[in-house]
Short mmCIF file of C-alpha atoms in Angstrom, two decimals:
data_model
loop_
_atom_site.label_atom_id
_atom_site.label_comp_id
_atom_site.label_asym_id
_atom_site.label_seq_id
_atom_site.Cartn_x
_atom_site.Cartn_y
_atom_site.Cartn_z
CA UNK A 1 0.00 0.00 0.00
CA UNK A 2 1.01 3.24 -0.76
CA UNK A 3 0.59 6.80 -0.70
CA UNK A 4 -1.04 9.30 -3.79
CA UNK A 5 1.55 10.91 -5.38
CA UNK A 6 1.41 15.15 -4.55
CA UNK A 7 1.87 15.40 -8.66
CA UNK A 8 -0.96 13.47 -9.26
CA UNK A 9 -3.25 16.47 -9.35
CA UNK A 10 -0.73 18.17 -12.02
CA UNK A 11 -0.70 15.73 -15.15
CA UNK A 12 -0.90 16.53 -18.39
CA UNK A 13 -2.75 14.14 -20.88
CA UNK A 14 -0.26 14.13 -24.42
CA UNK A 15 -1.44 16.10 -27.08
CA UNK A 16 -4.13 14.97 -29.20
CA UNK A 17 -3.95 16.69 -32.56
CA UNK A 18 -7.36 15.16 -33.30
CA UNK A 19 -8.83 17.06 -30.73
CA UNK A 20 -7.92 19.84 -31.41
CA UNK A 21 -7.72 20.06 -35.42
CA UNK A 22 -10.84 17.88 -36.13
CA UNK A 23 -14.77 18.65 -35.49
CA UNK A 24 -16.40 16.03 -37.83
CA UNK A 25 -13.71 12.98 -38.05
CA UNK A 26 -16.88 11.90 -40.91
CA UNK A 27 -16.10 14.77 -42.98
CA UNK A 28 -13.08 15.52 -42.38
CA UNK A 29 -9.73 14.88 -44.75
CA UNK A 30 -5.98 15.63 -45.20
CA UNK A 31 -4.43 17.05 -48.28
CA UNK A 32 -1.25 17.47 -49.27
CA UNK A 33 -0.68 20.90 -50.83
CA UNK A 34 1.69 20.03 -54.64
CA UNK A 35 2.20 23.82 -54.95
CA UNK A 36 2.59 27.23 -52.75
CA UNK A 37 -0.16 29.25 -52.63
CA UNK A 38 2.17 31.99 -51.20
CA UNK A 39 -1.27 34.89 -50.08
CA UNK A 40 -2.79 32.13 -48.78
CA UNK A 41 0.60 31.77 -46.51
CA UNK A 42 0.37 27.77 -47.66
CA UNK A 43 3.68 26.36 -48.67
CA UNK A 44 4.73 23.12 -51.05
CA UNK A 45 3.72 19.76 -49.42
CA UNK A 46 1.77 21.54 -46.85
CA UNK A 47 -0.85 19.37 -45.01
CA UNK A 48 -4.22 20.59 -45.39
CA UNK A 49 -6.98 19.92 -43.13
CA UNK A 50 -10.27 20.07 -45.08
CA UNK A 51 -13.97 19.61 -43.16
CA UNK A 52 -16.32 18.58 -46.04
CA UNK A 53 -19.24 19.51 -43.92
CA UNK A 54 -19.12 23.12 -43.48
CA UNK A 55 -20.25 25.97 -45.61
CA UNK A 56 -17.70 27.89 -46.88
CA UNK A 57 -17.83 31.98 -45.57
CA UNK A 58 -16.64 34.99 -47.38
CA UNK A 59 -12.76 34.76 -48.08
CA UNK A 60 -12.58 31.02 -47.16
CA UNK A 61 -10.15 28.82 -48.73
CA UNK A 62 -11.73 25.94 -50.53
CA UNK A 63 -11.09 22.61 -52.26
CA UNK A 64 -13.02 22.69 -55.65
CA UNK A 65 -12.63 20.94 -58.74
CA UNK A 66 -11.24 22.68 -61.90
CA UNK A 67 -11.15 21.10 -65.12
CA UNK A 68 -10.81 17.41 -63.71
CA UNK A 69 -8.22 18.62 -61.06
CA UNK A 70 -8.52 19.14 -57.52
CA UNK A 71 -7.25 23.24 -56.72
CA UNK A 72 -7.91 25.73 -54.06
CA UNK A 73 -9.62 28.96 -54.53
CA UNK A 74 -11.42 31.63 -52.37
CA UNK A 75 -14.74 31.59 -51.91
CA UNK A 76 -16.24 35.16 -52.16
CA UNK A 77 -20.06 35.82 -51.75
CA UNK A 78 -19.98 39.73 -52.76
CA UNK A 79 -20.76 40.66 -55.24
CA UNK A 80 -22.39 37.36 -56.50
CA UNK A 81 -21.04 34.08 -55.44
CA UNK A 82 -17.56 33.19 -57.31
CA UNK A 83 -14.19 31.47 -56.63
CA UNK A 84 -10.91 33.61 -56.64
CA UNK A 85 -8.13 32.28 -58.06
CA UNK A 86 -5.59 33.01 -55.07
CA UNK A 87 -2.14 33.78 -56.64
CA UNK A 88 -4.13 36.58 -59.22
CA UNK A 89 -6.98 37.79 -57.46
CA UNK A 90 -8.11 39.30 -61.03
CA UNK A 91 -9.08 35.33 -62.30
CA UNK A 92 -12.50 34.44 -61.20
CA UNK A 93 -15.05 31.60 -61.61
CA UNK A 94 -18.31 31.98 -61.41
CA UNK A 95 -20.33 29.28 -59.68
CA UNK A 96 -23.09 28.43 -61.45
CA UNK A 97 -24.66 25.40 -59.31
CA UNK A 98 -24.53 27.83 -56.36
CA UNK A 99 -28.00 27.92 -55.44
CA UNK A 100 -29.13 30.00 -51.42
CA UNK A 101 -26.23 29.28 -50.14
CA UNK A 102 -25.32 25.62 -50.81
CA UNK A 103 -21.87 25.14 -53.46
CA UNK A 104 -22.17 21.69 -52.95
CA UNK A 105 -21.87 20.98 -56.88
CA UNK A 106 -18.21 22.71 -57.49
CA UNK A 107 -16.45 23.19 -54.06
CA UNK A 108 -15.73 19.87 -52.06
CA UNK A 109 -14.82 21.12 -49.09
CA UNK A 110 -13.31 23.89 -46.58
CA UNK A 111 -9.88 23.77 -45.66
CA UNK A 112 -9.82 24.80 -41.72
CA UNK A 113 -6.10 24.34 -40.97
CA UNK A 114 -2.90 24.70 -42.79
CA UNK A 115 -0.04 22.86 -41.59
CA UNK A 116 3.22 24.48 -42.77
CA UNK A 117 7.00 22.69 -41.97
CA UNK A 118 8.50 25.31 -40.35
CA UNK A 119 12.24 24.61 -40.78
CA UNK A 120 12.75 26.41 -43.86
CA UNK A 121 12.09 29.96 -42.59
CA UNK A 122 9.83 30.88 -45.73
CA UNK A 123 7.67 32.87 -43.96
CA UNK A 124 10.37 34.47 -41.41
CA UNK A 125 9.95 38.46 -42.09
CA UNK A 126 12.55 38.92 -39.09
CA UNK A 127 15.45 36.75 -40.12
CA UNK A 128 18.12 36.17 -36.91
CA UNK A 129 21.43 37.60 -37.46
#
């Protein structure tokens, strides 16, 4: 027999990335990013976390097909519902199944996290000296 540890009352459970990054594990997928999206602040082989279920809002990033191809774009509701192209903001695409509020028939899904490797200092605007 022995005594509770004093400690007990301060452990941590590990991090559960699930948790935290995931609401619908259903509807919910990983991508890998093939190219930068560079305003979007995603970078090559980024991982993507993309919830199927949710409705895309005004400037979200989204996962839509484009001529056979899977490719992200910004959703934009004003002034009529369209898709930006993100590197050139002045390419559009209309969204012609969009229909009070449901783009079900072009855009597969929103992506809610963007998972960047850090080590190569892309994004560093500060660099150390």
């Amino acid at each position: 027999m022995g005594f509770p540890s004093p400690a007990a009352d301060f452990l941590q459970e590990r991090v559960n990335l699930d948790r935290h990054l995931v609401s619908r594990p259903s509807s919910t997928y990983l991508f890998r990013a093939s190219e930068p999206q560079w305003r979007a602040g995603i970078m090559k082989d980024a991982l993507l976390v993309v919830d199927m279920a949710r409705n895309p809002i005004d400037g979200s990033i989204v996962v839509c097909a484009h001529q056979g191809e899977f490719k992200m774009r910004r959703f934009r509701k004003y002034p009529s519902p369209h898709l930006e192209n993100i590197d050139n903001l002045q390419t559009t695409y209309p969204l012609p199944g969009y229909v009070d509020g449901d783009p079900d028939d072009v855009v597969y899904g929103v992506v809610t996290w963007i998972l960047n490797d850090a080590r190569s200092g892309e994004f560093d605007d500060v660099p150390v000296m």
